[in-house]
mmCIF file of C-alpha atoms in Angstrom:
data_model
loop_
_atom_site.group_PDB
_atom_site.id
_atom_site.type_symbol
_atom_site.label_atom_id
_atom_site.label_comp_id
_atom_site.label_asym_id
_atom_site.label_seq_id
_atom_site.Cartn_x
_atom_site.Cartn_y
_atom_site.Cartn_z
ATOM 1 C CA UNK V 704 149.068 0.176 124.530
ATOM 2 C CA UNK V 705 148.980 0.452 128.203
ATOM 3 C CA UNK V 706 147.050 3.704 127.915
ATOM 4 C CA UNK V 707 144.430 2.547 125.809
ATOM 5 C CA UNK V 708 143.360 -0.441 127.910
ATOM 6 C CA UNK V 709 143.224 2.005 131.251
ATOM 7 C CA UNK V 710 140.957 4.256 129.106
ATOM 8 C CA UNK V 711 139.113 0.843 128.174
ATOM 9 C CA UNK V 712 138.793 -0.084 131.527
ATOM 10 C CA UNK V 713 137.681 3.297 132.995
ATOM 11 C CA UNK V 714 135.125 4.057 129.912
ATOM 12 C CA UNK V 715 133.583 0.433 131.183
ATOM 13 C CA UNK V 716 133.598 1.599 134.719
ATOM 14 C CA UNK V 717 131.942 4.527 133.502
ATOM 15 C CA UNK V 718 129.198 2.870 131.398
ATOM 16 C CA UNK V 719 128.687 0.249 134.725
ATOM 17 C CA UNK V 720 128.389 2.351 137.479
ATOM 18 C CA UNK V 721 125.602 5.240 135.059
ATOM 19 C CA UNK V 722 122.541 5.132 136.716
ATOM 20 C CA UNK V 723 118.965 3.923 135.056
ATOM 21 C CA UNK V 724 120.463 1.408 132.566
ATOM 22 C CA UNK V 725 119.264 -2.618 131.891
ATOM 23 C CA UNK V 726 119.802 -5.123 134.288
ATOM 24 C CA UNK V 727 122.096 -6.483 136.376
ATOM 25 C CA UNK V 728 121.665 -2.930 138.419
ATOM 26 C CA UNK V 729 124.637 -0.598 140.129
ATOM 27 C CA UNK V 730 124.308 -0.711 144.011
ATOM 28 C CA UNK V 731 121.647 1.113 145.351
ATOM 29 C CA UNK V 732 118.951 0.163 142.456
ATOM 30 C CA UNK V 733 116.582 -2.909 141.947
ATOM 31 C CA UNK V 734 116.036 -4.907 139.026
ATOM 32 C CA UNK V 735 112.810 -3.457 137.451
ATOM 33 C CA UNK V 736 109.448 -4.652 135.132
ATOM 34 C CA UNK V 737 107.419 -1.883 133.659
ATOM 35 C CA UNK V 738 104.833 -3.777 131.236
ATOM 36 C CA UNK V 739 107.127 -6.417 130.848
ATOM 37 C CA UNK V 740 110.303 -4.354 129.553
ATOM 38 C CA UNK V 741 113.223 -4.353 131.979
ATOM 39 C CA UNK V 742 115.156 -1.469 133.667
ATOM 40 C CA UNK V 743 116.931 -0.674 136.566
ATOM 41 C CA UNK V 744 115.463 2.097 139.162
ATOM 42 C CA UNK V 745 116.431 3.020 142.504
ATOM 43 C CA UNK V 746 114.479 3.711 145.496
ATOM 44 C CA UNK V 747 113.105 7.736 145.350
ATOM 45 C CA UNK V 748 114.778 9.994 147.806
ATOM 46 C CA UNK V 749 112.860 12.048 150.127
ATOM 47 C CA UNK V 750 110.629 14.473 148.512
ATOM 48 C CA UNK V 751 110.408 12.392 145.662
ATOM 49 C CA UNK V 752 113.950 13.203 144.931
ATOM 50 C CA UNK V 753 116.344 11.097 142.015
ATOM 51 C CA UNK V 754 119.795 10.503 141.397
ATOM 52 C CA UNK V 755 120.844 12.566 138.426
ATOM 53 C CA UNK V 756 123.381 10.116 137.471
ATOM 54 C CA UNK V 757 122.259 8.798 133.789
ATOM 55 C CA UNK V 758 123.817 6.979 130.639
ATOM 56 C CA UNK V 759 125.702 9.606 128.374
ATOM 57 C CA UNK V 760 123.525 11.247 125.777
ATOM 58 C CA UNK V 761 120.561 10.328 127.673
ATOM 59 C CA UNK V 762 117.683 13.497 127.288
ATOM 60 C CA UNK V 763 115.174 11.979 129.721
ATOM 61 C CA UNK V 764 114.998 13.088 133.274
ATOM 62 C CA UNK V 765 115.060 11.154 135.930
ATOM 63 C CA UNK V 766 111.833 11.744 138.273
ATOM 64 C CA UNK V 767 109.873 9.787 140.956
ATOM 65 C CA UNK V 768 106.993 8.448 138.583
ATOM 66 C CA UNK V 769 106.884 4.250 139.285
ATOM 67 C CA UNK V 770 105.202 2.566 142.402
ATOM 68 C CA UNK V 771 105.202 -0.782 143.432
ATOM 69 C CA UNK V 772 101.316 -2.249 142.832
ATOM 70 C CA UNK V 773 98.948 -3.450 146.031
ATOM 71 C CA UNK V 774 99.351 -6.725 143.554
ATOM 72 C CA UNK V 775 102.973 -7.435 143.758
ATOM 73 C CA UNK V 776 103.788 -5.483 146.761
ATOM 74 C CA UNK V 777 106.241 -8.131 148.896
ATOM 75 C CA UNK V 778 106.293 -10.438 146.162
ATOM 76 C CA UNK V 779 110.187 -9.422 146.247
ATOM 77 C CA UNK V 780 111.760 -8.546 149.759
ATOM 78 C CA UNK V 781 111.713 -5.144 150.950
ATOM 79 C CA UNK V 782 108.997 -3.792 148.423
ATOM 80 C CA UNK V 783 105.516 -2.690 149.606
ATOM 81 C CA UNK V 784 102.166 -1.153 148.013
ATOM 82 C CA UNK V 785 102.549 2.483 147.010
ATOM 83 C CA UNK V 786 106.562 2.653 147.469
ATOM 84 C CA UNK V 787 108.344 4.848 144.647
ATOM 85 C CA UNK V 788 110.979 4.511 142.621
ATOM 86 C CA UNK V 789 112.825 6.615 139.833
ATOM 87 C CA UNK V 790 112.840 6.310 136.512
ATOM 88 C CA UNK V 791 113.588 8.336 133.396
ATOM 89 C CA UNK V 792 110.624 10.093 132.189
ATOM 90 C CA UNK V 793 110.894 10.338 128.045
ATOM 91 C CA UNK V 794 108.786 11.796 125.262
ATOM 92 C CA UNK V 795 110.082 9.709 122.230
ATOM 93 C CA UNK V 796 112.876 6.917 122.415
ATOM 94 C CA UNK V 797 115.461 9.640 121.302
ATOM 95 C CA UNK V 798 115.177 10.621 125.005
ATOM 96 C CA UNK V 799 116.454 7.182 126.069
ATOM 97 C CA UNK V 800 119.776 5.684 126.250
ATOM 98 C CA UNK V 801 121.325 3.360 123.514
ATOM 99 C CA UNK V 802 119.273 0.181 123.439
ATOM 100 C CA UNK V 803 116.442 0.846 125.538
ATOM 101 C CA UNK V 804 112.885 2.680 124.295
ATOM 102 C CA UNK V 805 110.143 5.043 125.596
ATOM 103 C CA UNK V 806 107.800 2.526 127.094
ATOM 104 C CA UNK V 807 104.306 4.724 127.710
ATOM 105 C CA UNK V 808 100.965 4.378 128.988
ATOM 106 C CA UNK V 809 98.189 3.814 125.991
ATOM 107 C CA UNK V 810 95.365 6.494 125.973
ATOM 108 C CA UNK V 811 91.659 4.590 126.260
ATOM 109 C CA UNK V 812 92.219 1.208 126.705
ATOM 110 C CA UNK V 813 88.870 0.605 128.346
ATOM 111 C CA UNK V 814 87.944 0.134 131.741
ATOM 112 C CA UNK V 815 89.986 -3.709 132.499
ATOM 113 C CA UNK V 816 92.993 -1.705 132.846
ATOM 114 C CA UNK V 817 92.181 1.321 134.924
ATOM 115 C CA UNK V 818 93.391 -0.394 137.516
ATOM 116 C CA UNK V 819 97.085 0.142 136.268
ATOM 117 C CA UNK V 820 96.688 2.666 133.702
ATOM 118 C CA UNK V 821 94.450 5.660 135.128
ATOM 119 C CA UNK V 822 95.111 7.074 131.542
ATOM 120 C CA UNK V 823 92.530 3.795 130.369
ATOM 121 C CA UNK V 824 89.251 5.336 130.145
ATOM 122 C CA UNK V 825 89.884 8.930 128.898
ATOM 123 C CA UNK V 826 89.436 10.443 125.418
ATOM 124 C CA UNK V 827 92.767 10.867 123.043
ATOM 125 C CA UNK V 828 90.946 13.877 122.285
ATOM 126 C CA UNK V 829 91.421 14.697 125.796
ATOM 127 C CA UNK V 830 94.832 14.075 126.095
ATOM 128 C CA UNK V 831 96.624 12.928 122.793
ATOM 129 C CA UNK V 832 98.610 9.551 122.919
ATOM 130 C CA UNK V 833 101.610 11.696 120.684
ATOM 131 C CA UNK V 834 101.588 13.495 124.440
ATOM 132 C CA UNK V 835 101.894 10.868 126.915
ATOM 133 C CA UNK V 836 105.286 10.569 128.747
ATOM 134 C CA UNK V 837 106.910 7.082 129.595
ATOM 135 C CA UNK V 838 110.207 5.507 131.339
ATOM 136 C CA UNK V 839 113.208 4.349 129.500
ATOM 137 C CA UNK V 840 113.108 0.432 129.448
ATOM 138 C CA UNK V 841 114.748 -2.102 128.281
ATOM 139 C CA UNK V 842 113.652 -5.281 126.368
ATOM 140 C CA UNK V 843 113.798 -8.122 128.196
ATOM 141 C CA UNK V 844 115.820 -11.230 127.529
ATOM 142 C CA UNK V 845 113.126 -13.162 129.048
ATOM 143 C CA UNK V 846 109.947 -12.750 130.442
ATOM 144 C CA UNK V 847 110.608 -11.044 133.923
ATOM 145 C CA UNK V 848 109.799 -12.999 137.547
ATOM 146 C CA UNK V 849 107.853 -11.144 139.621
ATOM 147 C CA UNK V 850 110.248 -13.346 142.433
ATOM 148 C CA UNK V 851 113.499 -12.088 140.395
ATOM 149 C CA UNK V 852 112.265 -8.361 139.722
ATOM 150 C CA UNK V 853 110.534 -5.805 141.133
ATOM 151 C CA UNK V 854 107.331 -5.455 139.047
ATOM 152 C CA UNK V 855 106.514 -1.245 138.749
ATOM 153 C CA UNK V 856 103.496 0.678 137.840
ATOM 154 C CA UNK V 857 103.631 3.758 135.434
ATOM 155 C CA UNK V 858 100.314 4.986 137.206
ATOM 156 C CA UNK V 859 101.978 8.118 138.946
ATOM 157 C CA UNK V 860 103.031 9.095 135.643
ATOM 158 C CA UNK V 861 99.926 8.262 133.940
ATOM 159 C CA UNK V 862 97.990 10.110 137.001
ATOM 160 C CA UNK V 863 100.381 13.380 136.518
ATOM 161 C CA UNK V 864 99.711 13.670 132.846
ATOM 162 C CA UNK V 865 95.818 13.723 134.251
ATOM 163 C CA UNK V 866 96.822 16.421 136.788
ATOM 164 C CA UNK V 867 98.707 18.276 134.372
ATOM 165 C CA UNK V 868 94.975 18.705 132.124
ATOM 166 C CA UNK V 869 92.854 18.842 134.704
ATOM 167 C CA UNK V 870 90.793 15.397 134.615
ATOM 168 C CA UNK V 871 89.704 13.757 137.905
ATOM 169 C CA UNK V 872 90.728 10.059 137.833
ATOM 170 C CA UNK V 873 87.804 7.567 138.397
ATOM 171 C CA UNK V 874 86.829 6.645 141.439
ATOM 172 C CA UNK V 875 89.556 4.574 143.421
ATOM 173 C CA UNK V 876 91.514 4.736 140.285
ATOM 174 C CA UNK V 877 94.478 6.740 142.394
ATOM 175 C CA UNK V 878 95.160 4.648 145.144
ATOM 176 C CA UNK V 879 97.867 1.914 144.349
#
């Protein structure tokens, strides 16, 4: 009996201290918005490097693809326009760990949003929405404070997957 509560106990340490996962965060990361679904992401390393810590059975990488928004940058201490932060980059919600879902950029929106989503004003013939990469999120329990969490952008993802096909972002479109 005494075995199987220490393997309890550690298997819950385990599943606490796994990087990327839904808030309240591990040391080291920040409670996270990405279009209003939850997550928890830390800080990028230098050269845009991530911890490779994830939730078991999770196929999504972990890369250096969020940024805090010109619009929310302060709004929680320490944060400020342009600074990056890891998430884990998925192609389907199989990538994802238990519970949370591929949360991706939409494909021709229109031009109100190209201020977040530089993937707003091109073709899906130009780059399919089945092809778009997102982050592993979370749904939130309620609707996230930008005073309580740190509110992300997906737009150096959305600009990579631009980069990747060759399209030029509109004009102004890549600053943050």
């Amino acid at each position: 009996l005494l075995r199987v509560f220490l393997s309890c106990c550690l298997l819950r340490a385990q599943i606490a201290t796994a990087g990327y996962s839904k808030p309240p965060c591990a040391a080291g990361e920040v409670a996270a918005s990405v279009l209003g679904r939850v997550l928890c992401a830390p800080v990028c390393g230098e050269a845009g490097r991530c911890p490779a810590e994830k939730p078991e059975s999770t196929l999504a990488d972990a890369r250096c693809v969020l940024a805090v928004p010109k619009k929310t940058a302060g709004m929680v201490a320490g944060t400020f326009a342009g600074q990056k932060y890891c998430g884990l980059v998925c192609s389907a919600d199989s990538y994802c760990p238990q519970g949370s879902k591929c949360t991706r950029l939409q494909v021709g929106q229109g031009d109100a949003f190209v201020k977040e989503n530089p993937l707003a004003t091109v073709s899906e013939l130009l780059v399919p929405q089945d092809n778009v990469e997102g982050v592993c999120t979370y749904k939130a329990k309620k609707k996230p404070s930008p005073k309580e969490v740190v509110m992300l952008s997906m737009k150096p993802l959305g600009l990579e997957a631009m980069k990747k096909r060759g399209i030029m972002p509109a004009p102004g479109s890549e600053e943050l």
